[in-house]
PDB file of C-alpha atoms (C1' of nucleotides) in Angstrom:
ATOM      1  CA  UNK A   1      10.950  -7.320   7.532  1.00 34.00           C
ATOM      2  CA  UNK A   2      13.591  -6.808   4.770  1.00 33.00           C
ATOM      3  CA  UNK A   3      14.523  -3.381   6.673  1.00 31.00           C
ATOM      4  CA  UNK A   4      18.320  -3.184   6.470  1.00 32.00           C
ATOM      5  CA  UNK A   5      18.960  -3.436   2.725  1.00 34.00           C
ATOM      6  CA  UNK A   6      22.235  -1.668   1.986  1.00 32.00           C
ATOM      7  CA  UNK A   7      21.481  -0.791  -1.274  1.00 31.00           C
ATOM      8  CA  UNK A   8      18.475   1.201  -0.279  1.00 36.00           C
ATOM      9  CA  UNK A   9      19.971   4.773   0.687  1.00 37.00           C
ATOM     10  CA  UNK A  10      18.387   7.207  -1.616  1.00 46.00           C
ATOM     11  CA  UNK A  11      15.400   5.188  -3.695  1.00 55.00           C
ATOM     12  CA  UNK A  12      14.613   8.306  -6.222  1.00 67.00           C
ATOM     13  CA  UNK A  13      15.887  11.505  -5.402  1.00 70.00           C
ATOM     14  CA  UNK A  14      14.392  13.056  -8.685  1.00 78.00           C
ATOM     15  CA  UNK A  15      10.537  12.099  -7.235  1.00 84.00           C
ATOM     16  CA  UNK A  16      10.840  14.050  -4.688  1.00 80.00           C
ATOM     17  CA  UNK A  17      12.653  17.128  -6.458  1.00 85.00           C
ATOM     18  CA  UNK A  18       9.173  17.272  -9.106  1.00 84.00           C
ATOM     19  CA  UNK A  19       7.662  18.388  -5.901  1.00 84.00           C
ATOM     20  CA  UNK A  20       6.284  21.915  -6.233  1.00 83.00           C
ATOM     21  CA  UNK A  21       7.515  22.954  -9.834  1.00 93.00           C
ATOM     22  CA  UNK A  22       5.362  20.704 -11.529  1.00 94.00           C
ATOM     23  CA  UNK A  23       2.554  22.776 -11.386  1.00 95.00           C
ATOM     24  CA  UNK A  24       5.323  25.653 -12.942  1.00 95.00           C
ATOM     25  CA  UNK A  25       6.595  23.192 -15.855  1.00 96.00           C
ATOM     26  CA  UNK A  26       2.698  22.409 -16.783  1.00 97.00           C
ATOM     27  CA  UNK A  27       1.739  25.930 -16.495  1.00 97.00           C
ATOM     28  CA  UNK A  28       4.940  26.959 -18.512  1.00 97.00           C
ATOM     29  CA  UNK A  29       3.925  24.336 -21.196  1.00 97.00           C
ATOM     30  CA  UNK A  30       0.190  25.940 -22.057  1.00 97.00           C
ATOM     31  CA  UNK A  31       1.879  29.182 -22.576  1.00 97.00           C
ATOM     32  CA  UNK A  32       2.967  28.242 -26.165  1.00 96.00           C
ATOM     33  CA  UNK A  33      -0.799  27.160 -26.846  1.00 97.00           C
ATOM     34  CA  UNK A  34      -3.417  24.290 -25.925  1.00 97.00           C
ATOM     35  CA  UNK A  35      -2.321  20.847 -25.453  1.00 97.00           C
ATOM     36  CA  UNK A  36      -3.904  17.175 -24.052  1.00 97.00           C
ATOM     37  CA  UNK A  37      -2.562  15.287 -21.023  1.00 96.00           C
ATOM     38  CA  UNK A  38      -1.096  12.743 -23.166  1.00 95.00           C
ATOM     39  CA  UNK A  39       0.169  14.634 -25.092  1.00 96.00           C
ATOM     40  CA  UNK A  40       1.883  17.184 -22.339  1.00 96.00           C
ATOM     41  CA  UNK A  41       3.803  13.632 -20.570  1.00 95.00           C
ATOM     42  CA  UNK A  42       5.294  12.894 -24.015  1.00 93.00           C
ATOM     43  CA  UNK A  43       6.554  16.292 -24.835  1.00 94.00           C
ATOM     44  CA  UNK A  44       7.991  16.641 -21.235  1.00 94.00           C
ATOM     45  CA  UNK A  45      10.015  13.801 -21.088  1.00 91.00           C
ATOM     46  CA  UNK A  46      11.212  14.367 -25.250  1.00 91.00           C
ATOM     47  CA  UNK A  47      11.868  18.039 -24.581  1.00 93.00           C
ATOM     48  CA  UNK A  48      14.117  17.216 -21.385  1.00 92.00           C
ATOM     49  CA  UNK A  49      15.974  14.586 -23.066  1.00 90.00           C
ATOM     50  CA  UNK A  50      14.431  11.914 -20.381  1.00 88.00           C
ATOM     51  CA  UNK A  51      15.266  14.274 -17.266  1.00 90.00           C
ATOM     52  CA  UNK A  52      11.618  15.098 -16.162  1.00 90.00           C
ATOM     53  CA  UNK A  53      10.184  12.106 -17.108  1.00 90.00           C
ATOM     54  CA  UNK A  54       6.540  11.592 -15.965  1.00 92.00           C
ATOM     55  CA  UNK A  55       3.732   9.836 -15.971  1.00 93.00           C
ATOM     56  CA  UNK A  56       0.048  10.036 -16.759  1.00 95.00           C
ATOM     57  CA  UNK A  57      -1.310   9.317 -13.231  1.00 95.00           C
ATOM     58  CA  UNK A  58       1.069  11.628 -11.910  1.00 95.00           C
ATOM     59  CA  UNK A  59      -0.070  14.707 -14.602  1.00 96.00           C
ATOM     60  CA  UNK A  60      -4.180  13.984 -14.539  1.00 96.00           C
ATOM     61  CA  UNK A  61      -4.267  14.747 -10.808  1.00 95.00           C
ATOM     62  CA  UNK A  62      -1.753  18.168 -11.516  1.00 96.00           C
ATOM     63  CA  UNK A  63      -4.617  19.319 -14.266  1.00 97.00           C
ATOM     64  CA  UNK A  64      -7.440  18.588 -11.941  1.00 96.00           C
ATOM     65  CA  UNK A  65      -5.739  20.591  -9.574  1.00 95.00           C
ATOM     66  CA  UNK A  66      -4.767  23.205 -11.951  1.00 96.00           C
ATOM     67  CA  UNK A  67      -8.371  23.422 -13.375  1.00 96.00           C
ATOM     68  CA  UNK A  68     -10.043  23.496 -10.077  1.00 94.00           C
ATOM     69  CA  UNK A  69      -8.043  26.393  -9.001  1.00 95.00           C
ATOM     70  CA  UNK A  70      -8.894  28.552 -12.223  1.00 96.00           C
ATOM     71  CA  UNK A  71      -5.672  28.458 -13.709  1.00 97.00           C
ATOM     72  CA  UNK A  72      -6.760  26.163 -16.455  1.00 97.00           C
ATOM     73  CA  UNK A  73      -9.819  26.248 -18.625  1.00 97.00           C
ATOM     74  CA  UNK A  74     -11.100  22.965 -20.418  1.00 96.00           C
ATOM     75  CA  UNK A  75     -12.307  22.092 -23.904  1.00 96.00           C
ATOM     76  CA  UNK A  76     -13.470  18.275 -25.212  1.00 95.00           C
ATOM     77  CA  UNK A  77     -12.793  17.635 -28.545  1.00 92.00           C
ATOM     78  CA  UNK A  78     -14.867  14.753 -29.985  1.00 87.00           C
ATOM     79  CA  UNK A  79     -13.415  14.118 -33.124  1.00 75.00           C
ATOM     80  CA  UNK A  80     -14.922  11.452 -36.032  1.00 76.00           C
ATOM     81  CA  UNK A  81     -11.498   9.428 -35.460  1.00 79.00           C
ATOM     82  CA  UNK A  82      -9.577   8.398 -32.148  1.00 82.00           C
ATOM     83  CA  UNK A  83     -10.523   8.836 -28.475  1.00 88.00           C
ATOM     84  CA  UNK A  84     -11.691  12.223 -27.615  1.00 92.00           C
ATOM     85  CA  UNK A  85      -9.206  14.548 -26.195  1.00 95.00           C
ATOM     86  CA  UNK A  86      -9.801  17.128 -23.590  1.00 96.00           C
ATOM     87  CA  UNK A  87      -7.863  20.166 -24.726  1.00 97.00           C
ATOM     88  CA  UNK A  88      -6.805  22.116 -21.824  1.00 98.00           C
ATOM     89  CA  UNK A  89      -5.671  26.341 -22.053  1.00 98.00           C
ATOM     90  CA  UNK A  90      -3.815  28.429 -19.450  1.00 98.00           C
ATOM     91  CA  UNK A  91      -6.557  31.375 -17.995  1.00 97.00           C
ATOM     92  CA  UNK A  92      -5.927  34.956 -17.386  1.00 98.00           C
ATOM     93  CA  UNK A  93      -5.436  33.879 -13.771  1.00 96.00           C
ATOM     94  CA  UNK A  94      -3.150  30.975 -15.031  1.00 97.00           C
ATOM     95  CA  UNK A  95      -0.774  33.659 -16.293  1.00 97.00           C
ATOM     96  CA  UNK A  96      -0.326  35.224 -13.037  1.00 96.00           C
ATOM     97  CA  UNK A  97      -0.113  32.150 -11.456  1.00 95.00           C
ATOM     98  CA  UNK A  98       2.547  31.451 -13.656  1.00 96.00           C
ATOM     99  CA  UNK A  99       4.488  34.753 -13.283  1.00 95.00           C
ATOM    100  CA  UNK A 100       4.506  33.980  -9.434  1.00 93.00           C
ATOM    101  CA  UNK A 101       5.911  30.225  -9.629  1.00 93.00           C
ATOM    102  CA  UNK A 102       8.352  31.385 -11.936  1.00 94.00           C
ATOM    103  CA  UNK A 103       9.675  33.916  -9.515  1.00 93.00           C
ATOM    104  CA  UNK A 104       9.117  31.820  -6.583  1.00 92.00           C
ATOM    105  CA  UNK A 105      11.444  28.560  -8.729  1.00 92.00           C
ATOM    106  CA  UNK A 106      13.966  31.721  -8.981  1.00 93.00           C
ATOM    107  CA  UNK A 107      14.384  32.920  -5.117  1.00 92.00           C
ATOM    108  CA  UNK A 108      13.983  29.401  -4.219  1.00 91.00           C
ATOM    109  CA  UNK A 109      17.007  28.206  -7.034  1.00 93.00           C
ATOM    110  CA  UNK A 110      18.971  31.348  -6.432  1.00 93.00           C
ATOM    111  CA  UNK A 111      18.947  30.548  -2.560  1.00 92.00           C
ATOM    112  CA  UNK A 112      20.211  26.962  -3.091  1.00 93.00           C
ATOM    113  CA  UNK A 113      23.036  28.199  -5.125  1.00 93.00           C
ATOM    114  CA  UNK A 114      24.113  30.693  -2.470  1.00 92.00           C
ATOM    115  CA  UNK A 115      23.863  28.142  -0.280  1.00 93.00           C
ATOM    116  CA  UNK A 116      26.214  25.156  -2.989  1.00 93.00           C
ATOM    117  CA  UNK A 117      28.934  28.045  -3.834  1.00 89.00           C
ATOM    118  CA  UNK A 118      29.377  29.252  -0.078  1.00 73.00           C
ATOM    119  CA  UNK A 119      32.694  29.764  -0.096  1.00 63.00           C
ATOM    120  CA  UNK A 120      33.312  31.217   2.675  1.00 60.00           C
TER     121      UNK A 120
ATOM    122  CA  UNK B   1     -16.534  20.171   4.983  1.00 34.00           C
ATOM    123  CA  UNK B   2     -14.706  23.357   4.533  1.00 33.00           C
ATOM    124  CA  UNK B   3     -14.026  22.193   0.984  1.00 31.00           C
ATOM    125  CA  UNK B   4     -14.816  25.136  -1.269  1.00 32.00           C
ATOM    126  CA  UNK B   5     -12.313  27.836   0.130  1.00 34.00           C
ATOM    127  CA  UNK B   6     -11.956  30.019  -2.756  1.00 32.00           C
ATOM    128  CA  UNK B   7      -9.113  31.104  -1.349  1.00 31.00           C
ATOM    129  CA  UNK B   8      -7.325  28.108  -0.665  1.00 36.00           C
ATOM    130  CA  UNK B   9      -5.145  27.806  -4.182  1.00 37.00           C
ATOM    131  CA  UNK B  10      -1.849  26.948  -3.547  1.00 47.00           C
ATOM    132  CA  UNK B  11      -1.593  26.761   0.293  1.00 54.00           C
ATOM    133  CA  UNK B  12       2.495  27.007   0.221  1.00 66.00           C
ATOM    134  CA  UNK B  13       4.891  26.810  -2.628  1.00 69.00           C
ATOM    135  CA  UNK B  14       7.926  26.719  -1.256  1.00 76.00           C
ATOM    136  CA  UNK B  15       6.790  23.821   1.092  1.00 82.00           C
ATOM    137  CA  UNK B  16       6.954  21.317  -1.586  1.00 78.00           C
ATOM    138  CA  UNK B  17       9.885  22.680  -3.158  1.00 83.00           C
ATOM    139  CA  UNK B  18      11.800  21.894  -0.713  1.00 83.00           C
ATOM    140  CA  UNK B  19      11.364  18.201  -0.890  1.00 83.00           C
ATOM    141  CA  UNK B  20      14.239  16.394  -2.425  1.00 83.00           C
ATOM    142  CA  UNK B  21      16.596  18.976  -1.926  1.00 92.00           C
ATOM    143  CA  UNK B  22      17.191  19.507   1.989  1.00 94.00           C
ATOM    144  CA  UNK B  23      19.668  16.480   2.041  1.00 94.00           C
ATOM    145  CA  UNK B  24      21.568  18.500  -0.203  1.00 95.00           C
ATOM    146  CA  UNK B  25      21.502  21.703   1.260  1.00 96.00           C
ATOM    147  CA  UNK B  26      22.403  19.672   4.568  1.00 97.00           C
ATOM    148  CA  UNK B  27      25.425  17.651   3.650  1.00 97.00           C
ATOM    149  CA  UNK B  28      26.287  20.688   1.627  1.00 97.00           C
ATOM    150  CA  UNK B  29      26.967  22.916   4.797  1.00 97.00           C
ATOM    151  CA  UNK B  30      28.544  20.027   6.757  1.00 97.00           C
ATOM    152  CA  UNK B  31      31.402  20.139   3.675  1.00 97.00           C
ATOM    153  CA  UNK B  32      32.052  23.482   5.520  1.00 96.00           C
ATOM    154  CA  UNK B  33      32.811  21.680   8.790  1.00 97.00           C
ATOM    155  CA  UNK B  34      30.670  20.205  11.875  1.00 97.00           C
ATOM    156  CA  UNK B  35      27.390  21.446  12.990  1.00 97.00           C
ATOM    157  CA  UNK B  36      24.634  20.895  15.399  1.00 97.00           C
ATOM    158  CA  UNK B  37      20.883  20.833  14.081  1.00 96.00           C
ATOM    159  CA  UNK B  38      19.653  23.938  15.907  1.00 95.00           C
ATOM    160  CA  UNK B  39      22.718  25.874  14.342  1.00 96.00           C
ATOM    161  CA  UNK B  40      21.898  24.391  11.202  1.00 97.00           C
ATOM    162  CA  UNK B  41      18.507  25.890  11.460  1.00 95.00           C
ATOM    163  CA  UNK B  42      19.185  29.188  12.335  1.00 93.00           C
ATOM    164  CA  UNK B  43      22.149  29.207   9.738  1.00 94.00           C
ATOM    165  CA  UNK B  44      20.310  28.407   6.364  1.00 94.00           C
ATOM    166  CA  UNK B  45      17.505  30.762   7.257  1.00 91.00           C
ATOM    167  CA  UNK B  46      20.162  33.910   7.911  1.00 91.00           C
ATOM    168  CA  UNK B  47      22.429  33.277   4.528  1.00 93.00           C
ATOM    169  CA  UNK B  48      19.453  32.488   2.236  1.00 92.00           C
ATOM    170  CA  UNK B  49      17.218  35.540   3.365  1.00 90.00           C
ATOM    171  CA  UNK B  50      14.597  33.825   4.649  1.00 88.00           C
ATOM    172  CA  UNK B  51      14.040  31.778   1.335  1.00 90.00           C
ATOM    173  CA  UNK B  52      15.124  28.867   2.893  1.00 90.00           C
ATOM    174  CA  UNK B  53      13.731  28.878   5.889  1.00 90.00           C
ATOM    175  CA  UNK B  54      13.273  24.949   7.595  1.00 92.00           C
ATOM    176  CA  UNK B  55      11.850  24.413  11.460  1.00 93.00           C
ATOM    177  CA  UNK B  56      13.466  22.410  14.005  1.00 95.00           C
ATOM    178  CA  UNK B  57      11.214  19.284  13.214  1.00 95.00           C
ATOM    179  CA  UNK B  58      12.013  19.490   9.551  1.00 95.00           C
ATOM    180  CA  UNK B  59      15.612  18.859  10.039  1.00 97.00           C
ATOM    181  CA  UNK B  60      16.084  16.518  12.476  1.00 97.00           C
ATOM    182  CA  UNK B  61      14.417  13.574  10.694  1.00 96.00           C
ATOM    183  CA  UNK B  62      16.766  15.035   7.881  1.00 96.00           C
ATOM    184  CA  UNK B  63      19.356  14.237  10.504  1.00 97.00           C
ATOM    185  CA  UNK B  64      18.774  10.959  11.216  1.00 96.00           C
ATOM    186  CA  UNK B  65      17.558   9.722   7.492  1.00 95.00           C
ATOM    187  CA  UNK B  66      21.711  10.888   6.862  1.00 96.00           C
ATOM    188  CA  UNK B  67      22.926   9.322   9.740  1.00 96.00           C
ATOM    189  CA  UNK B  68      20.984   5.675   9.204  1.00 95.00           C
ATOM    190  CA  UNK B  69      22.015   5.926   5.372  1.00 95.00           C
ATOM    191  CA  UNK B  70      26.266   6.941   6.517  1.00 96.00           C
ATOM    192  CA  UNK B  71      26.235   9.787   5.144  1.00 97.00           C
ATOM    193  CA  UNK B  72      26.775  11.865   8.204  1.00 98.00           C
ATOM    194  CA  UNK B  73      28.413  10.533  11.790  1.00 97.00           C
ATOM    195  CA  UNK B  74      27.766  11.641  15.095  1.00 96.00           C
ATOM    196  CA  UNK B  75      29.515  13.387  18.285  1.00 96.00           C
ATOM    197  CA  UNK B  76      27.971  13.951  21.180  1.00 95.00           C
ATOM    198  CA  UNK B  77      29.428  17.144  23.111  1.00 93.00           C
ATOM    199  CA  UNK B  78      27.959  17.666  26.966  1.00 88.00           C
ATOM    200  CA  UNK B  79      29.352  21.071  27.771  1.00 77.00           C
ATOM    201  CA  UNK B  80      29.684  22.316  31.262  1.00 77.00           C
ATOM    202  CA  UNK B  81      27.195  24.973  30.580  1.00 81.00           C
ATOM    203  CA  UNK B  82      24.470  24.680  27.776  1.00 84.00           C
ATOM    204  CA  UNK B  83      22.398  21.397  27.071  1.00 90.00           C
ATOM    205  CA  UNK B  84      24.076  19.296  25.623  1.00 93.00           C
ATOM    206  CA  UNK B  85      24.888  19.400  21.576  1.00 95.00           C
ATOM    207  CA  UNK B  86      24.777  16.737  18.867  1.00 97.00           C
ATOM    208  CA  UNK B  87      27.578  17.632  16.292  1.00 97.00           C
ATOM    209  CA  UNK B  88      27.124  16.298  12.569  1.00 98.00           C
ATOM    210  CA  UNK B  89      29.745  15.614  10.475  1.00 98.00           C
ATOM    211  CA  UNK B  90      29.892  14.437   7.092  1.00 98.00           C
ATOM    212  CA  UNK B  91      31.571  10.844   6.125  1.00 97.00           C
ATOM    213  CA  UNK B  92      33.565   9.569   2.768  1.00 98.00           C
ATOM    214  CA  UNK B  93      30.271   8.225   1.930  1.00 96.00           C
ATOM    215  CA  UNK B  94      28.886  11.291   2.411  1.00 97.00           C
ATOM    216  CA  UNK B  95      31.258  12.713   0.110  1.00 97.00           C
ATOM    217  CA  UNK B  96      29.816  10.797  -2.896  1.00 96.00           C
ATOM    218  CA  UNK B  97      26.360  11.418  -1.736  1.00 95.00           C
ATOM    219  CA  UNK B  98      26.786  14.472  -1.860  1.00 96.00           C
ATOM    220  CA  UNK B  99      28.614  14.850  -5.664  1.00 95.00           C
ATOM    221  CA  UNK B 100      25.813  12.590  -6.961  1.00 93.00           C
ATOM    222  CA  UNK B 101      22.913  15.152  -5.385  1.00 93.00           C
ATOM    223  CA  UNK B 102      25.025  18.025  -6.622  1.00 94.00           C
ATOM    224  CA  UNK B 103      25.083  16.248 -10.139  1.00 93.00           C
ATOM    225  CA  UNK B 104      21.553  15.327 -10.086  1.00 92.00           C
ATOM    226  CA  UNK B 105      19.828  18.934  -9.098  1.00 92.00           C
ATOM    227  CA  UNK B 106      21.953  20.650 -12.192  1.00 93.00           C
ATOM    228  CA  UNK B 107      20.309  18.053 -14.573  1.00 92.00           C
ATOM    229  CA  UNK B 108      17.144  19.299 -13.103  1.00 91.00           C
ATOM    230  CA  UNK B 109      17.365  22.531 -12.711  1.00 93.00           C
ATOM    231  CA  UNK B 110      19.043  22.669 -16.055  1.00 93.00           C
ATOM    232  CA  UNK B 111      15.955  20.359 -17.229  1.00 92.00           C
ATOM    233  CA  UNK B 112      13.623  23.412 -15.793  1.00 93.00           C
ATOM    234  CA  UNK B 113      15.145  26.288 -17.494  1.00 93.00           C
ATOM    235  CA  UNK B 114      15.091  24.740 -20.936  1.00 92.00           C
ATOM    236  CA  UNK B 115      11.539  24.338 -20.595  1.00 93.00           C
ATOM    237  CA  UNK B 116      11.026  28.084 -19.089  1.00 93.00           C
ATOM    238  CA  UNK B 117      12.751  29.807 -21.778  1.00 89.00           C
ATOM    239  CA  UNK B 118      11.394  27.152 -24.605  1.00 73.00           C
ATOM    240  CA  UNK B 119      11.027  30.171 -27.450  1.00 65.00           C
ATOM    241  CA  UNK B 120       9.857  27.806 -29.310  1.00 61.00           C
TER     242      UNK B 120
ATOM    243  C1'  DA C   1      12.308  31.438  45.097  1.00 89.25           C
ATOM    244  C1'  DG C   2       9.356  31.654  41.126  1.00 89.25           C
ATOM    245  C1'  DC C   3       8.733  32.173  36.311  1.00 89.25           C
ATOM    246  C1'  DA C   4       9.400  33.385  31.622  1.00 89.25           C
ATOM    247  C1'  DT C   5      12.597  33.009  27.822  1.00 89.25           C
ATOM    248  C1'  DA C   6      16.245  31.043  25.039  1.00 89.25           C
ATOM    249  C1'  DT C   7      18.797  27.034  23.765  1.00 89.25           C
ATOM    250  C1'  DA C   8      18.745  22.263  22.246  1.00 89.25           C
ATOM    251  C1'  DT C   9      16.967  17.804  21.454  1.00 89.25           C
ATOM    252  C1'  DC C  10      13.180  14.444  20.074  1.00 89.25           C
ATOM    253  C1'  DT C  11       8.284  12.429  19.080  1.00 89.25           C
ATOM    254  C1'  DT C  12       3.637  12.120  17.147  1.00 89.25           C
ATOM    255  C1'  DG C  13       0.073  13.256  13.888  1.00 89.25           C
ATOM    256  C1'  DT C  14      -1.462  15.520   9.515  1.00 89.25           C
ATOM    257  C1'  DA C  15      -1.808  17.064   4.837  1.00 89.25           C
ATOM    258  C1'  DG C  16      -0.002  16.844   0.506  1.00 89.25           C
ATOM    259  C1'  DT C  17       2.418  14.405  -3.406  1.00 89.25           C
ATOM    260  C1'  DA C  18       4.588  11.381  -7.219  1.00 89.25           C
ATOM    261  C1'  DC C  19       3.676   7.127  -8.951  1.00 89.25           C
ATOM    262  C1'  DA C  20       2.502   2.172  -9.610  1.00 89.25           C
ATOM    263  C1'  DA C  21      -1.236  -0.561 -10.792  1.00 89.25           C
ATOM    264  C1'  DG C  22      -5.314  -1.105 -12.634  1.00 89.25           C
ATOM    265  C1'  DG C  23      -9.652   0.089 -15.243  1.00 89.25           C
ATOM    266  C1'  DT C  24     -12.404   2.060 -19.346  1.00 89.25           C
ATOM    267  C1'  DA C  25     -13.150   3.360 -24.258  1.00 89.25           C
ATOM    268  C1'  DC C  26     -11.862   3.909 -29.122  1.00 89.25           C
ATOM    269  C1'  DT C  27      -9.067   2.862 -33.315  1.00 89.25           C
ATOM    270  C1'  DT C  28      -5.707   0.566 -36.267  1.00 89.25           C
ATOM    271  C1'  DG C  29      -3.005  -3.424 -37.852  1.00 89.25           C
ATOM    272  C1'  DC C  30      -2.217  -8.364 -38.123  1.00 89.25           C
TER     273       DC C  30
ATOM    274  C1'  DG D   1     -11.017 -11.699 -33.617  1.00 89.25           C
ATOM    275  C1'  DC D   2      -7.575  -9.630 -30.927  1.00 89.25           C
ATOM    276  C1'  DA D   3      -3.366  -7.529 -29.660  1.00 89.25           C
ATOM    277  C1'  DA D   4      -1.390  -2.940 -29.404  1.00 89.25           C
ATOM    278  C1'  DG D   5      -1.527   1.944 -29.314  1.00 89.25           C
ATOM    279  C1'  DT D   6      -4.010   6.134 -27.897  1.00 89.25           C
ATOM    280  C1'  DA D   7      -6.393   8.668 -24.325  1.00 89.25           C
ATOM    281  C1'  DC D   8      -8.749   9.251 -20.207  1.00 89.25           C
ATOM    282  C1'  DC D   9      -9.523   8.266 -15.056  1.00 89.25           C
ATOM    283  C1'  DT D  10      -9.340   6.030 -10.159  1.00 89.25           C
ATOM    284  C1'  DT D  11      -7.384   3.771  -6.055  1.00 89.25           C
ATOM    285  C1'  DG D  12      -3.726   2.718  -2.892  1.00 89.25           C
ATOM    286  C1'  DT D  13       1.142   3.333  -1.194  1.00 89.25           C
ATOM    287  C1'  DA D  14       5.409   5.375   0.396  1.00 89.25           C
ATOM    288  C1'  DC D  15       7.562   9.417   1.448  1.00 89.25           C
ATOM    289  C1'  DT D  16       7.839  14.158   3.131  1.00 89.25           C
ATOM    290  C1'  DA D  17       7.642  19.030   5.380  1.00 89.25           C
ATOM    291  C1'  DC D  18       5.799  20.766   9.302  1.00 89.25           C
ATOM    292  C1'  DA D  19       2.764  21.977  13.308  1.00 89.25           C
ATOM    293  C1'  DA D  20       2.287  20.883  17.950  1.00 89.25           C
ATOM    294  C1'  DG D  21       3.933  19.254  21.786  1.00 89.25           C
ATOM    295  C1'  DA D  22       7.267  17.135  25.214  1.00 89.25           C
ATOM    296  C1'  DT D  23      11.783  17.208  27.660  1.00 89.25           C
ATOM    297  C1'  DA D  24      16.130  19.230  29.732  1.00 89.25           C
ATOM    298  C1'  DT D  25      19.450  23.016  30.891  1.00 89.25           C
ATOM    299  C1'  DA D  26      20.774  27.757  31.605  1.00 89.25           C
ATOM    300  C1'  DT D  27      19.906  32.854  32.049  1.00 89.25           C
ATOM    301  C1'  DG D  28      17.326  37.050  33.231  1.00 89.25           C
ATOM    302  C1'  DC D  29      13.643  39.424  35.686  1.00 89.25           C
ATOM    303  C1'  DT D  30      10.728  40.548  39.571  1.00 89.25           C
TER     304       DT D  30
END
DNA sequence: AGCATATATCTTGTAGTACAAGGTACTTGC
DNA sequence: GCAAGTACCTTGTACTACAAGATATATGCT
């Protein structure tokens, strides 16, 4: 068993820190209008300059989710040219969804600060 | 199967954003000096509020993930009275962990906020 | 003495998650 | 014809926070 390797301290710290605020940054995303999964991973990782960088089989699942808890509605559009794309828009219970991740992301980032600047 | 709860949306938040971030928050307070997990425990819950609040079983495997990688070292202290502690402390290597977790959660976070407050 | 409670450590099992790897279907370019 | 790009979905894996429980020592109560 190649169990000791040296180099393997810390394999992807960024994996773990999508972890609960994914859900927030997809949310966040349908507020400025409809979009398609494939075209919600390539925005993400353009608008972040590479930082949150994901990809499709980790944002399908996140929609399912999202969709079976209400907070996302669905619409297929079969167009004449390309592979249909299923259009998905934030609900009215998407938006308060939304206004409680956000302030949930803020106690929960406000506490790790406290907890970085601790001078004390 | 209990599989349609309609209340059952998003069990707990703050569970998963913790992920990714407790070695952090960890090697952050050992900066401060030495510490024993159940002091550890108690401490983050009291100066975040609450907000941060971890259980005994959540740290220790923190612990020991630190310790195997050499990022924290280990003194055992059997006091006269009291069972007896484990004191943490945090190593050079530690050190550098800890700048490169530091450096890594402000691209994130920084990552985040540009994509809350996208106007655009 | 007996027993509950607080301190302090550790182990096992579970549910949830990001992601790699692969599959399907349609269209365009060589 | 066929490779490559678009667009969707599924399965399996590694990792993680945490509940639940076990163990040991000391203190307080009746």
């Amino acid at each position: 068993m190649a169990d000791t390797d040296p180099t393997e301290t810390h394999r992807s710290i960024g994996r773990e820190l999508k972890k609960g605020s994914l859900e927030l940054v997809v949310l966040s995303r349908l507020v400025r209008g409809e979009a398609y999964g494939y075209e919600i991973v390539s925005e993400l990782s353009a608008r972040t300059q590479g930082v949150f960088d994901i990809t499709d089989s980790t944002l399908y699942p996140v929609l399912y989710r999202l969709e079976r808890a209400g907070f996302v509605s669905i619409r297929w559009e079969t167009q004449n040219r390309g592979v249909p794309r299923k259009y998905y828009q934030i609900t009215p219970k998407g938006l308060t969804e939304l206004a409680a991740l956000r302030a949930e992301w803020s106690r929960y980032v406000g506490a790790i600060q406290q907890l970085l600047t601790s001078g004390d």
